[in-house]
Short mmCIF file of C-alpha atoms and ligand atoms in Angstrom, two decimals:
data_model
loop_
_atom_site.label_atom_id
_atom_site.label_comp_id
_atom_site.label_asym_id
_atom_site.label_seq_id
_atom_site.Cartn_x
_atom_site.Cartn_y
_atom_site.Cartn_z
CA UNK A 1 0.00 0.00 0.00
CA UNK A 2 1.77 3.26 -0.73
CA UNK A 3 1.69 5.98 1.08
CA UNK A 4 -1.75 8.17 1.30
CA UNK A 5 -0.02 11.40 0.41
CA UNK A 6 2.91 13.52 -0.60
CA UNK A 7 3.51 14.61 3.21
CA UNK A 8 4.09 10.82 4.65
CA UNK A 9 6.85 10.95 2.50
CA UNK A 10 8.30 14.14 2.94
CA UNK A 11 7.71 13.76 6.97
CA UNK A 12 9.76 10.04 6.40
CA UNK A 13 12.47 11.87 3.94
CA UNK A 14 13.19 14.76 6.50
CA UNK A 15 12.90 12.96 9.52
CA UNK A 16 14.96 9.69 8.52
CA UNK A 17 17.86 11.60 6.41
CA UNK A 18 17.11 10.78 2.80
CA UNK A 19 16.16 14.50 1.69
CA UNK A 20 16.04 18.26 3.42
CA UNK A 21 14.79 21.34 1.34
CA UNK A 22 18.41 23.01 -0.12
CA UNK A 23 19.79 25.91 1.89
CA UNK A 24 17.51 25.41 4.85
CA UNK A 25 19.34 27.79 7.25
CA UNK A 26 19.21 30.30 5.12
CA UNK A 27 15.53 30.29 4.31
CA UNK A 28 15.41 27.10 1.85
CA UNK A 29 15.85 27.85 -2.50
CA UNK A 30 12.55 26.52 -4.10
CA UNK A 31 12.99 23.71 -6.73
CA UNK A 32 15.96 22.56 -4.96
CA UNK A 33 16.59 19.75 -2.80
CA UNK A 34 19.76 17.84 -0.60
CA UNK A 35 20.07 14.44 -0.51
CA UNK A 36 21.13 13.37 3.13
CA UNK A 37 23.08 10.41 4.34
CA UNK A 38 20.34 7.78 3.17
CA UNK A 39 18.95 9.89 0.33
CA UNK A 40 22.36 9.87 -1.48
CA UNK A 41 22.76 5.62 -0.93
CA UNK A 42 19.31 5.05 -2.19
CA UNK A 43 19.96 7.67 -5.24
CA UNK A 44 23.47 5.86 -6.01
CA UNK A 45 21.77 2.41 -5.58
CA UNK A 46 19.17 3.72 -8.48
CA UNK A 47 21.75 5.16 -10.50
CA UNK A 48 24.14 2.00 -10.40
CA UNK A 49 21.26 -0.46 -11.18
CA UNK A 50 20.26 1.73 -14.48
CA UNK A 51 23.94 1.37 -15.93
CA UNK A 52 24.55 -2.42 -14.67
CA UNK A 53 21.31 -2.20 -16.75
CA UNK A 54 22.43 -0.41 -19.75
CA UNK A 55 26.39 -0.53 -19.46
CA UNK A 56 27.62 -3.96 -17.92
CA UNK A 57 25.01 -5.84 -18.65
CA UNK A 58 25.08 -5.38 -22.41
CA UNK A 59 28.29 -5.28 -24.97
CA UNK A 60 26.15 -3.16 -27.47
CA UNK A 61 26.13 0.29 -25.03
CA UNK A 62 28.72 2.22 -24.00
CA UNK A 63 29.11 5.19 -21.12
CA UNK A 64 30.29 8.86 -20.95
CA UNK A 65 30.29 11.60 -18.35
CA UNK A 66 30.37 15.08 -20.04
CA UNK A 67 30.66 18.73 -18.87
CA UNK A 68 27.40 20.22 -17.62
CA UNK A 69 28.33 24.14 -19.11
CA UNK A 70 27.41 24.19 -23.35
CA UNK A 71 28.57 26.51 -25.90
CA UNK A 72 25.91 28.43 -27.07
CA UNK A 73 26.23 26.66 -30.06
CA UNK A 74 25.37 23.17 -28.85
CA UNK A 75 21.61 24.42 -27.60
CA UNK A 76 21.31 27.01 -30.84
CA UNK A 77 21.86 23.92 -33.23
CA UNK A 78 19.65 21.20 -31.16
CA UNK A 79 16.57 24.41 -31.21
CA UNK A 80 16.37 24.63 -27.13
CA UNK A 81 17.59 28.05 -27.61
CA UNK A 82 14.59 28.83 -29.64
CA UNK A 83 12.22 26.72 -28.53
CA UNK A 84 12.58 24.87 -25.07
CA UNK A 85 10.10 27.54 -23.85
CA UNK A 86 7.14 27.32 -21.78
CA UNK A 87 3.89 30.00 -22.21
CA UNK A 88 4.38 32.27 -19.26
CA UNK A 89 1.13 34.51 -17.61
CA UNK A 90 1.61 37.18 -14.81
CA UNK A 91 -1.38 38.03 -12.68
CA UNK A 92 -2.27 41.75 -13.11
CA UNK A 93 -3.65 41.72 -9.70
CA UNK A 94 -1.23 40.01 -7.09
CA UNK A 95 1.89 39.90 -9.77
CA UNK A 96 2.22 36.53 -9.37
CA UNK A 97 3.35 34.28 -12.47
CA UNK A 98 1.74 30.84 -13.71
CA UNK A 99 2.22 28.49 -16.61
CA UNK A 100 -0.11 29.21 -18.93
CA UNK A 101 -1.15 25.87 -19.68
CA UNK A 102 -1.00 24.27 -15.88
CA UNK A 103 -3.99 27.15 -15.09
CA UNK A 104 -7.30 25.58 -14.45
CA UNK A 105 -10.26 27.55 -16.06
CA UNK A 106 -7.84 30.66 -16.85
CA UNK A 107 -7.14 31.81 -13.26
CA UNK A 108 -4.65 32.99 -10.87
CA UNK A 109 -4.38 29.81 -8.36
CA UNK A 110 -2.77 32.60 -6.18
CA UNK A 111 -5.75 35.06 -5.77
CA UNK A 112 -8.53 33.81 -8.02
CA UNK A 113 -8.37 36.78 -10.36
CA UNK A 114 -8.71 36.64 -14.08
CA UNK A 115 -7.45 39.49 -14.96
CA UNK A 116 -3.97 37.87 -16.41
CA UNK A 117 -1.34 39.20 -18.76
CA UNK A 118 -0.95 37.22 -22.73
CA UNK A 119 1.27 34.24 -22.50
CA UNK A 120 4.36 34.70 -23.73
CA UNK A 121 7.21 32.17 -23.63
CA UNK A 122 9.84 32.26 -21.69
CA UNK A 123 13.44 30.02 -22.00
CA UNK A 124 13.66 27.62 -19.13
CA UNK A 125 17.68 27.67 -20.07
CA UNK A 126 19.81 28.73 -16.77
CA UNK A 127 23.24 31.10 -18.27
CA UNK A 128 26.09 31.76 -16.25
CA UNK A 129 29.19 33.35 -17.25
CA UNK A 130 32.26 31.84 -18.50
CA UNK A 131 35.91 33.30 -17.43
CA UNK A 132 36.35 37.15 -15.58
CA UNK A 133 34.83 38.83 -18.36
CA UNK A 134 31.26 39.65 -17.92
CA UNK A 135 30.75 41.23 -21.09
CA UNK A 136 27.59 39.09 -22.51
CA UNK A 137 29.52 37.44 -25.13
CA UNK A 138 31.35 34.90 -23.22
CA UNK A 139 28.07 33.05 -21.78
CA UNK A 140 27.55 29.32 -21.20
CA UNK A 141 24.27 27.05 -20.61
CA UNK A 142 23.53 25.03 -17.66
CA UNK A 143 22.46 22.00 -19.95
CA UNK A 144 19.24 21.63 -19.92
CA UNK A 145 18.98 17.28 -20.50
CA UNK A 146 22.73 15.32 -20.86
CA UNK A 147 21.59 13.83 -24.43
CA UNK A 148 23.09 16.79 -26.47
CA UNK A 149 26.75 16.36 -24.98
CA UNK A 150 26.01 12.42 -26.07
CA UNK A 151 25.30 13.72 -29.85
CA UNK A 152 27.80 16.07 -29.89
CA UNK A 153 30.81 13.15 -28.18
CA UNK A 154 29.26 10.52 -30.78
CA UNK A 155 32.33 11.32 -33.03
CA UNK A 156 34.94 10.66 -30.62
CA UNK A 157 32.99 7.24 -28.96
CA UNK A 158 32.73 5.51 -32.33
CA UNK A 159 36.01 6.62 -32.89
CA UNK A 160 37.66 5.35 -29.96
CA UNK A 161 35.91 2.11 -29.72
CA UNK A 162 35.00 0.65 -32.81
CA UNK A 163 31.58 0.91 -32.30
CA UNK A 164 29.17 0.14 -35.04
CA UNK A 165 25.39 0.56 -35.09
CA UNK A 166 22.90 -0.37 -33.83
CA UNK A 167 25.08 0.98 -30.48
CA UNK A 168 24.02 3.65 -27.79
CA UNK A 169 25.61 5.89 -24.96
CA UNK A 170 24.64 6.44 -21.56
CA UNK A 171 24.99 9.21 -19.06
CA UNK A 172 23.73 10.17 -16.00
CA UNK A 173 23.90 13.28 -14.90
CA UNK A 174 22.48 16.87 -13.70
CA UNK A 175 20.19 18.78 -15.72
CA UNK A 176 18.86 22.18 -15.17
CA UNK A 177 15.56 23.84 -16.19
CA UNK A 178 14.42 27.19 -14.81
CA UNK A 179 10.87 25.57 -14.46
CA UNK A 180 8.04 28.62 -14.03
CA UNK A 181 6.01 26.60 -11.50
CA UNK A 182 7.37 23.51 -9.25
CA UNK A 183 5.51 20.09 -8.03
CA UNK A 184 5.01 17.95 -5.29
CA UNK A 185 8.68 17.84 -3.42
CA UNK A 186 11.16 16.39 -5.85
CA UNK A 187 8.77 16.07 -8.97
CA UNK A 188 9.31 19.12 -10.65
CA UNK A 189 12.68 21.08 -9.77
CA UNK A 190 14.98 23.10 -10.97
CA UNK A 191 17.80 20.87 -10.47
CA UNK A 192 17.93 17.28 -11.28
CA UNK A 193 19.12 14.12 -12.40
CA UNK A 194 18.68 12.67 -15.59
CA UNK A 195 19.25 8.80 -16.76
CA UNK A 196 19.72 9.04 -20.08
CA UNK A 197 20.34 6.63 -23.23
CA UNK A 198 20.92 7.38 -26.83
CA UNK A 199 20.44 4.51 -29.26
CA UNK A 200 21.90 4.74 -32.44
CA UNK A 201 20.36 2.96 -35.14
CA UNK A 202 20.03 2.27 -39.02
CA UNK A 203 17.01 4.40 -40.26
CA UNK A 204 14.18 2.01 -41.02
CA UNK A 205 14.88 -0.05 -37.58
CA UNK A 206 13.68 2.73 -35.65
CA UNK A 207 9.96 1.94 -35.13
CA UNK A 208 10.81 -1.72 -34.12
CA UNK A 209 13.54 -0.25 -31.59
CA UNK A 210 11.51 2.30 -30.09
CA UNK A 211 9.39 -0.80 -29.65
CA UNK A 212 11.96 -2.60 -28.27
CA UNK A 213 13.27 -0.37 -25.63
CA UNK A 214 9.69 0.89 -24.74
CA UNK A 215 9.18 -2.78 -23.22
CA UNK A 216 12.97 -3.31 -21.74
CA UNK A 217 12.13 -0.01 -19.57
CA UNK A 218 8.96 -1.20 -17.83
CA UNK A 219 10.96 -4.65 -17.48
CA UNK A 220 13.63 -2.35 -15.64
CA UNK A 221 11.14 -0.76 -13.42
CA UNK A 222 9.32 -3.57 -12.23
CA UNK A 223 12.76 -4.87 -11.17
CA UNK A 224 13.00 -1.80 -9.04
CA UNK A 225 9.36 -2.00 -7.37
CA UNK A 226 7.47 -0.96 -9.82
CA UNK A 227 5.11 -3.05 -11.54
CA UNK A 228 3.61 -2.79 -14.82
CA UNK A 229 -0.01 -2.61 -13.55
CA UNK A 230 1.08 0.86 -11.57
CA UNK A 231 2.88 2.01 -14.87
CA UNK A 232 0.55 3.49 -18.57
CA UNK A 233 2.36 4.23 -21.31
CA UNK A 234 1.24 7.69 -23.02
CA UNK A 235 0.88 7.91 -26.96
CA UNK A 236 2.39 12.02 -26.73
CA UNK A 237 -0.34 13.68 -29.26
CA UNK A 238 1.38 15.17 -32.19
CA UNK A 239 0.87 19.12 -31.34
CA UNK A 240 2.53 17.91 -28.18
CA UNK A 241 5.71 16.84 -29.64
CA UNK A 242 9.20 18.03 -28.51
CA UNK A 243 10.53 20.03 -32.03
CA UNK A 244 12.72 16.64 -32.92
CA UNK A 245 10.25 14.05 -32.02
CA UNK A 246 8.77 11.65 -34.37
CA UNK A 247 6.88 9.75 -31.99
CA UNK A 248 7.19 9.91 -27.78
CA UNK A 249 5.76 7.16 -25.47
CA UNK A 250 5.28 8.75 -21.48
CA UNK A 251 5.49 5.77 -19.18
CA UNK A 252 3.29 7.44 -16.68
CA UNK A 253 3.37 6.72 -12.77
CA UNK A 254 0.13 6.90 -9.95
CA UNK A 255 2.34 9.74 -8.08
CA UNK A 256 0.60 10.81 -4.88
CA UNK A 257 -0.27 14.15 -6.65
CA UNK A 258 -1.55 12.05 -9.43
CA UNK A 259 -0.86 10.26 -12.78
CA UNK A 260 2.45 11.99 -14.28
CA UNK A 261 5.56 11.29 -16.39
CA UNK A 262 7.91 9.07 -15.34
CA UNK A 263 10.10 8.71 -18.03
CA UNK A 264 9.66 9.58 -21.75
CA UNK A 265 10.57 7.19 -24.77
CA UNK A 266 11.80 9.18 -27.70
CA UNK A 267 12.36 8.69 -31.62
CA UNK A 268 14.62 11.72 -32.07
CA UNK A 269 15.08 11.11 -35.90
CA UNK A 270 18.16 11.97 -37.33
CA UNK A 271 17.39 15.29 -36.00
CA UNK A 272 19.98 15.75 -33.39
CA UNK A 273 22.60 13.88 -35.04
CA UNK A 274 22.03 15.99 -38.32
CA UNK A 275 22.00 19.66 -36.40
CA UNK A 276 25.13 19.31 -35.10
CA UNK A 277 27.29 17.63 -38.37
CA UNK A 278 29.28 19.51 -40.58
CA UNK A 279 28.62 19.16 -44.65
CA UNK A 280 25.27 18.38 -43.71
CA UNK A 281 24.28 18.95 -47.87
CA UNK A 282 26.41 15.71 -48.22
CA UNK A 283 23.87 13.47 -45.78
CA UNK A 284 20.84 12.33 -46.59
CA UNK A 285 19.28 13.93 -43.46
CA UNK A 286 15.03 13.53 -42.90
CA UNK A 287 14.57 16.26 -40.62
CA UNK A 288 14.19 19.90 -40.97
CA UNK A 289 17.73 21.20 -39.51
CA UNK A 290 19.38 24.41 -38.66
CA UNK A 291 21.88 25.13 -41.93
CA UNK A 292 25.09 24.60 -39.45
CA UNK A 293 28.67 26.55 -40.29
CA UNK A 294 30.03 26.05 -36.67
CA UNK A 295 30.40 22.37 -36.64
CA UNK A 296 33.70 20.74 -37.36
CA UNK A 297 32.74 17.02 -37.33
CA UNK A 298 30.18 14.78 -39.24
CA UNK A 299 28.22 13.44 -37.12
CA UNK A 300 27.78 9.95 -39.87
CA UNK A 301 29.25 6.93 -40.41
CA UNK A 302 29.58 4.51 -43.29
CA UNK A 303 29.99 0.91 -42.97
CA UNK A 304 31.28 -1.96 -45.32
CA UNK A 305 27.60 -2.25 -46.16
CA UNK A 306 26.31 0.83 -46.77
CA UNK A 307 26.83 2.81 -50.74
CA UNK A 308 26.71 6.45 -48.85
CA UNK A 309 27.01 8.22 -45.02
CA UNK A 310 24.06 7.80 -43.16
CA UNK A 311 23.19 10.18 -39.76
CA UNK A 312 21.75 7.59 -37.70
CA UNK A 313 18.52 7.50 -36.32
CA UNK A 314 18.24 7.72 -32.27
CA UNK A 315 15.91 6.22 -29.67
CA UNK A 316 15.94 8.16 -26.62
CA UNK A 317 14.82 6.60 -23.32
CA UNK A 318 15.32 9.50 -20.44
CA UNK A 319 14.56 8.94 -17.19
CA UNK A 320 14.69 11.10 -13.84
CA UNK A 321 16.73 10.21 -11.18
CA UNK A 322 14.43 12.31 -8.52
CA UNK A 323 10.87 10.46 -9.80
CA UNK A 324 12.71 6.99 -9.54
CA UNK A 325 13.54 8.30 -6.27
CA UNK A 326 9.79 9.22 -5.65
CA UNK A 327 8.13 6.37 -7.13
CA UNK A 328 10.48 3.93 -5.95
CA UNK A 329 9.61 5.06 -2.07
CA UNK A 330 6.03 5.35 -2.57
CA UNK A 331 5.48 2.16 -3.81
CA UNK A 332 7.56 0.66 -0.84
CA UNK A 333 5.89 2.68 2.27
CA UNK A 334 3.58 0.63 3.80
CA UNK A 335 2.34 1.26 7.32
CA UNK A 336 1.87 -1.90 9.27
CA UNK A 337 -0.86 -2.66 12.14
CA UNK A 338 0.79 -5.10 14.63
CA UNK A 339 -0.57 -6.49 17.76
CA UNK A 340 -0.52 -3.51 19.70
CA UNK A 341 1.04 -1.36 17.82
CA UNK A 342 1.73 -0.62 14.05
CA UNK A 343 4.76 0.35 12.19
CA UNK A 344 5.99 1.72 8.94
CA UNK A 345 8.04 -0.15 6.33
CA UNK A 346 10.14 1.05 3.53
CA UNK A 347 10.22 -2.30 1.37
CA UNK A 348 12.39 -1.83 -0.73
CA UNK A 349 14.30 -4.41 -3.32
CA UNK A 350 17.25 -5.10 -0.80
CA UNK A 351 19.74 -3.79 -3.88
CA UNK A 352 18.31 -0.58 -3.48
CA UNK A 353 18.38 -0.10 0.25
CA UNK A 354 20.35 2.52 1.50
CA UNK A 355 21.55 0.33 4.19
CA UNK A 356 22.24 -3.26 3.34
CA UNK A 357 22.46 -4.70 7.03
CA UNK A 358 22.67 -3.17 10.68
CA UNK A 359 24.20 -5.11 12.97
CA UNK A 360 23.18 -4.16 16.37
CA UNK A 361 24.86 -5.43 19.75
CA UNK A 362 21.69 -6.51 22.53
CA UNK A 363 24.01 -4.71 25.07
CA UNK A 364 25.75 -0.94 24.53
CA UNK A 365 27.99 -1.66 27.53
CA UNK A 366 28.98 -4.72 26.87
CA UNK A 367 32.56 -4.55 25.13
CA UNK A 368 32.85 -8.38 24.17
CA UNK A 369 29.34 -8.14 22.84
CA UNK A 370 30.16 -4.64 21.16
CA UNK A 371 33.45 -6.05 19.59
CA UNK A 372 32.32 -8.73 18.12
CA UNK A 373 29.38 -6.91 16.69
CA UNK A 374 32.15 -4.54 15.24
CA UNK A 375 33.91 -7.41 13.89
CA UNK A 376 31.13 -8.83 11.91
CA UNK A 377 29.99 -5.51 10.52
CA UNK A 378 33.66 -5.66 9.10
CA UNK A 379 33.12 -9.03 7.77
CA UNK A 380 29.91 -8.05 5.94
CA UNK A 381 31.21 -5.02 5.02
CA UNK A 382 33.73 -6.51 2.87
CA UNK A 383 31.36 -8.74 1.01
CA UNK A 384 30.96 -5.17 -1.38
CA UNK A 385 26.79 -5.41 -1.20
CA UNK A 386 26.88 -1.85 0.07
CA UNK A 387 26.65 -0.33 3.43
CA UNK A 388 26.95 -2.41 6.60
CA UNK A 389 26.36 -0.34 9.80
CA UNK A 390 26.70 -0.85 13.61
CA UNK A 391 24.25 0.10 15.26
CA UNK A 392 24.74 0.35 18.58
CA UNK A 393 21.70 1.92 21.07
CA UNK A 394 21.39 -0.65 23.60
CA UNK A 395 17.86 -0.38 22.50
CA UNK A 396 16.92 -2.84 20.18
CA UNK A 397 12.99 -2.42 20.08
CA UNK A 398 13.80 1.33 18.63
CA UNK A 399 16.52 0.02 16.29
CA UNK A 400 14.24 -2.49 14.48
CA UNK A 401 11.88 0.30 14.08
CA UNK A 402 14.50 2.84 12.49
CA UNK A 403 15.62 0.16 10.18
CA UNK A 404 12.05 -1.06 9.10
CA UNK A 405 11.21 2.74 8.60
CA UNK A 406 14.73 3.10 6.03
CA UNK A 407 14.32 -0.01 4.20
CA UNK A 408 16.96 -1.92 5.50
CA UNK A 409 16.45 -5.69 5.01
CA UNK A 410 18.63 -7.44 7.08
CA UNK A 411 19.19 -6.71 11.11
CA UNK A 412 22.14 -9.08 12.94
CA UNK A 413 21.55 -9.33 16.46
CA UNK A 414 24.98 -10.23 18.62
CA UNK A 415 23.37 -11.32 22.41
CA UNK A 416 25.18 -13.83 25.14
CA UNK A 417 24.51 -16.34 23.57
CA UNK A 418 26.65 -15.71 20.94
CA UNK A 419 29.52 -14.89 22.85
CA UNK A 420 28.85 -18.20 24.07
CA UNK A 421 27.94 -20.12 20.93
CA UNK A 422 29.59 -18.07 17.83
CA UNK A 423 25.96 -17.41 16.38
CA UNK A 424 23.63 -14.40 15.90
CA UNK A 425 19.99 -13.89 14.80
CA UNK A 426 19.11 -12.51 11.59
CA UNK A 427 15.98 -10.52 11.50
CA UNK A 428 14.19 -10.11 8.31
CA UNK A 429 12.45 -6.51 7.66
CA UNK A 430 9.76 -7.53 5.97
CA UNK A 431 8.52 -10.72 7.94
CA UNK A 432 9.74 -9.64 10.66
CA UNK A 433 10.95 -13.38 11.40
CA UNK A 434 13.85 -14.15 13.12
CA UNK A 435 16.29 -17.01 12.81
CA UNK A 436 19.59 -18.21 14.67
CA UNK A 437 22.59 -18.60 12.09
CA UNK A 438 26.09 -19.71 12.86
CA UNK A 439 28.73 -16.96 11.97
CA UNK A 440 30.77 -19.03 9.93
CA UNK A 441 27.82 -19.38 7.83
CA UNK A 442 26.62 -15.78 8.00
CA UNK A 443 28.76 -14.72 4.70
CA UNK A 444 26.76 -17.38 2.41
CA UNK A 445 23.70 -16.74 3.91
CA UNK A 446 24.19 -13.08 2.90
CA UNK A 447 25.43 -13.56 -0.85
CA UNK A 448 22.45 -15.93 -1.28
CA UNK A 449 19.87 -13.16 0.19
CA UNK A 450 21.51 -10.08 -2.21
N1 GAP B 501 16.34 14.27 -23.24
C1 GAP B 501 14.94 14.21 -23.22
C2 GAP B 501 14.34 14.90 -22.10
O1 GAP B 501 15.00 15.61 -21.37
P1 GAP B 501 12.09 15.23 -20.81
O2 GAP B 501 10.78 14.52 -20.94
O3 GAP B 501 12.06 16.73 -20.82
O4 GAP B 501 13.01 14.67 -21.98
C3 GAP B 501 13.12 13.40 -19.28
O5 GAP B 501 12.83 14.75 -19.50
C4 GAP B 501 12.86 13.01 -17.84
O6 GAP B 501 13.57 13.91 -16.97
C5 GAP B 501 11.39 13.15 -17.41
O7 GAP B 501 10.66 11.98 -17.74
C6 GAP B 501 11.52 13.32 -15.92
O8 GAP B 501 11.66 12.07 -15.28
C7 GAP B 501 12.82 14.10 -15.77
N2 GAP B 501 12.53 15.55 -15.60
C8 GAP B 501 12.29 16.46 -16.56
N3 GAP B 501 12.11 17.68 -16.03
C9 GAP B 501 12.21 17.54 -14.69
C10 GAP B 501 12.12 18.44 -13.57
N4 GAP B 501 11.91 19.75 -13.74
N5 GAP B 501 12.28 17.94 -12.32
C11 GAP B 501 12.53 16.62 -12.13
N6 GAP B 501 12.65 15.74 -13.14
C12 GAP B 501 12.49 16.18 -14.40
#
């Protein structure tokens, strides 16, 4: 059961260290948001599975971690510079400022008033300034998705591995989009991380790609926690089309705001690929593309079986690191009745968990007990599943609630007996059932359960 609204969550995030509004102490920035000490393990966990997924688990994709700053150039030529806009309204009466198309019957959610200016658009693009001269000419972008460094490194990744198509390149990385009006926590914000792949493949395979990788994604999330029946996939009308889109599928997630974008599914053409190349009059390129005299590569290639270049074709899955984040933990919270009491559970896929295992001595004061707890931590530790902690409150009622509430699946309780009899209990989160395993036996039974 997930939770019953956005603030469960955000009371669970603040109060359990996975995420605190960004500069808090100084009055908080809106649309940004910290990731605390579990916040940044479950976010890593996320990120890793997604390129095991895409990188190491496949020979046919390939990574790359580019700068975040773009020339001008790079967002003229891929048309965010003219039109990665959104329609902007101000109120007349209490100045505040709406999307255009988020307003519900043509009024100020604000005040109520209708009195509202045109919409105009307005470039959700952040600049900054590049060097000591402030002189207008010398500004950079805050990239507004990772794909365009992909297109514009595609060059130097064929050329350095031998890559032929159909091949992709992933990157994960921050993105930044002056959004006009934020969502529900870590929904919509102005800075956030994207998953992103690029596919490159042979025009005329596209369709059955887009196909391809449309059903490998919801595979992927139902790995994570969630399953197909919570996921719809969203045929993007035409009008609604990003300006290199031939056809976008949403895969769309019950958020507790409501049904919204998860992830988006792209067929960006040849479009990208195209804008950026040099001696574009020389490729056969479908889509309508900037005329481009700043490029100094072709962005092509030309294999033993094809008569001329060809500017590949590219399926785009792009996924956000902050709605995995969201969707992942609402599907997991659950809150539990018990006897006489209940409880809340994070039940997450143990690879996920921030916290892998605590191992918690039944005595604080206790040094034998408290040293032997410390030396299995170390033992379990080492296995490389993730983060092992001690845990070590003398209280171990509260502790099994702390680590139900974080997700953690696994909780090793040292007691007497084990000083006497070299075994522990292993307690599992979600059961909540407890079994007696010899120590010497605890590093199998561990690889088996991750
Ligand atoms: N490269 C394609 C692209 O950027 P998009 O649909 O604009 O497409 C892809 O973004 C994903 O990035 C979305 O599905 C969403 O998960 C995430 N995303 C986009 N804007 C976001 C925002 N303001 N805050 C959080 N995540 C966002």
């Amino acid at each position: 059961m997930p939770a019953k609204n956005i603030e469960e969550l955000v009371s669970l995030c603040k109060r359990r260290g996975f995420i605190f509004q960004s500069n808090e102490i100084y009055g908080g920035l809106q649309g940004l948001y910290d990731y605390g000490p579990l916040g940044v393990e479950l976010k890593n966990n996320i990120k890793s599975s997604w390129w095991k997924s895409m990188v190491y688990d496949r020979d046919d994709i390939e990574g790359l971690d580019a700068s975040i700053l773009s020339k001008q150039d790079v967002l003229r030529y891929s048309g965010h510079e003219e039109t990665f806009t959104d329609p902007l309204v101000d109120c007349k009466k209490c100045k505040s400022r709406w999307r255009a198309d988020h307003l519900e019957q043509d009024k100020c959610p604000k005040c109520g008033s209708d009195d509202l200016t045109e919409p105009r658009p307005f470039n959700l693009m952040f600049k900054t300034n590049i060097g000591p001269i402030d002189d207008g000419s010398s500004f950079a972008y805050l990239r507004p998705e990772t794909a365009q460094q992909i297109f514009i490194n595609f060059k130097n990744v064929i050329d350095s591995t031998s890559k032929s198509i159909p091949f992709g390149i992933a990157q994960i990385g921050k993105a930044f989009r002056n959004e006009i009006t934020l969502k529900s926590f870590i929904f919509r914000v102005r800075e956030f991380e994207q998953m992103e792949l690029e596919y490159f493949v042979e025009p005329g395979q596209d369709e059955k790609q887009h196909e391809y990788w449309l059903k490998q994604r919801l595979d992927w999330w139902e790995a994570q926690g969630v399953p197909k029946d919570k996921l719809e996939l969203y045929e993007v009308p035409k009008k609604e089309l990003s300006h290199y889109s031939k056809r976008t599928v949403d895969i769309m997630y019950n958020f507790p705001h409501g049904l919204e974008e998860l992830e988006g599914v792209a067929n960006r053409t040849d479009f990208d690929l195209g804008s950026h190349s040099k001696n574009q009059n020389e490729l056969n390129i479908s889509s309508k593309v900037r005329d481009n005299k700043d490029s100094n590569s072709k962005l092509a290639i030309k294999e033993p079986h094809m008569d001329n270049w060809v500017v590949p074709f590219v399926i785009e899955p792009s996924a956000g690191v902050d709605r995995a984040v969201l969707a992942i933990m609402n599907e997991a919270y659950r809150e539990e009745k018990l006897e006489d009491s209940s409880r809340i559970v994070l039940s997450l896929r143990p690879h996920l968990s921030p916290i892998k295992a605590a191992v918690i001595p039944l005595k604080k004061n206790n040094d034998e007990m408290v040293e032997l707890a410390k030396k299995i931590k170390s033992q379990l530790q080492e296995l490389g599943l993730g983060r092992v902690i001690l845990e070590n409150t003398g209280n171990i009622g509260k502790s099994y609630r702390r680590h139900d509430e974080i997700g953690t699946p696994l909780c090793v309780t040292v007691d007497f007996e084990s000083l006497e009899n070299s075994d522990i209990t292993v307690r599992d989160r979600d059961t909540m059932k407890q079994e007696r395993i010899e120590i010497k036996d605890l590093n199998a039974y561990f690889l088996k359960y991750f």
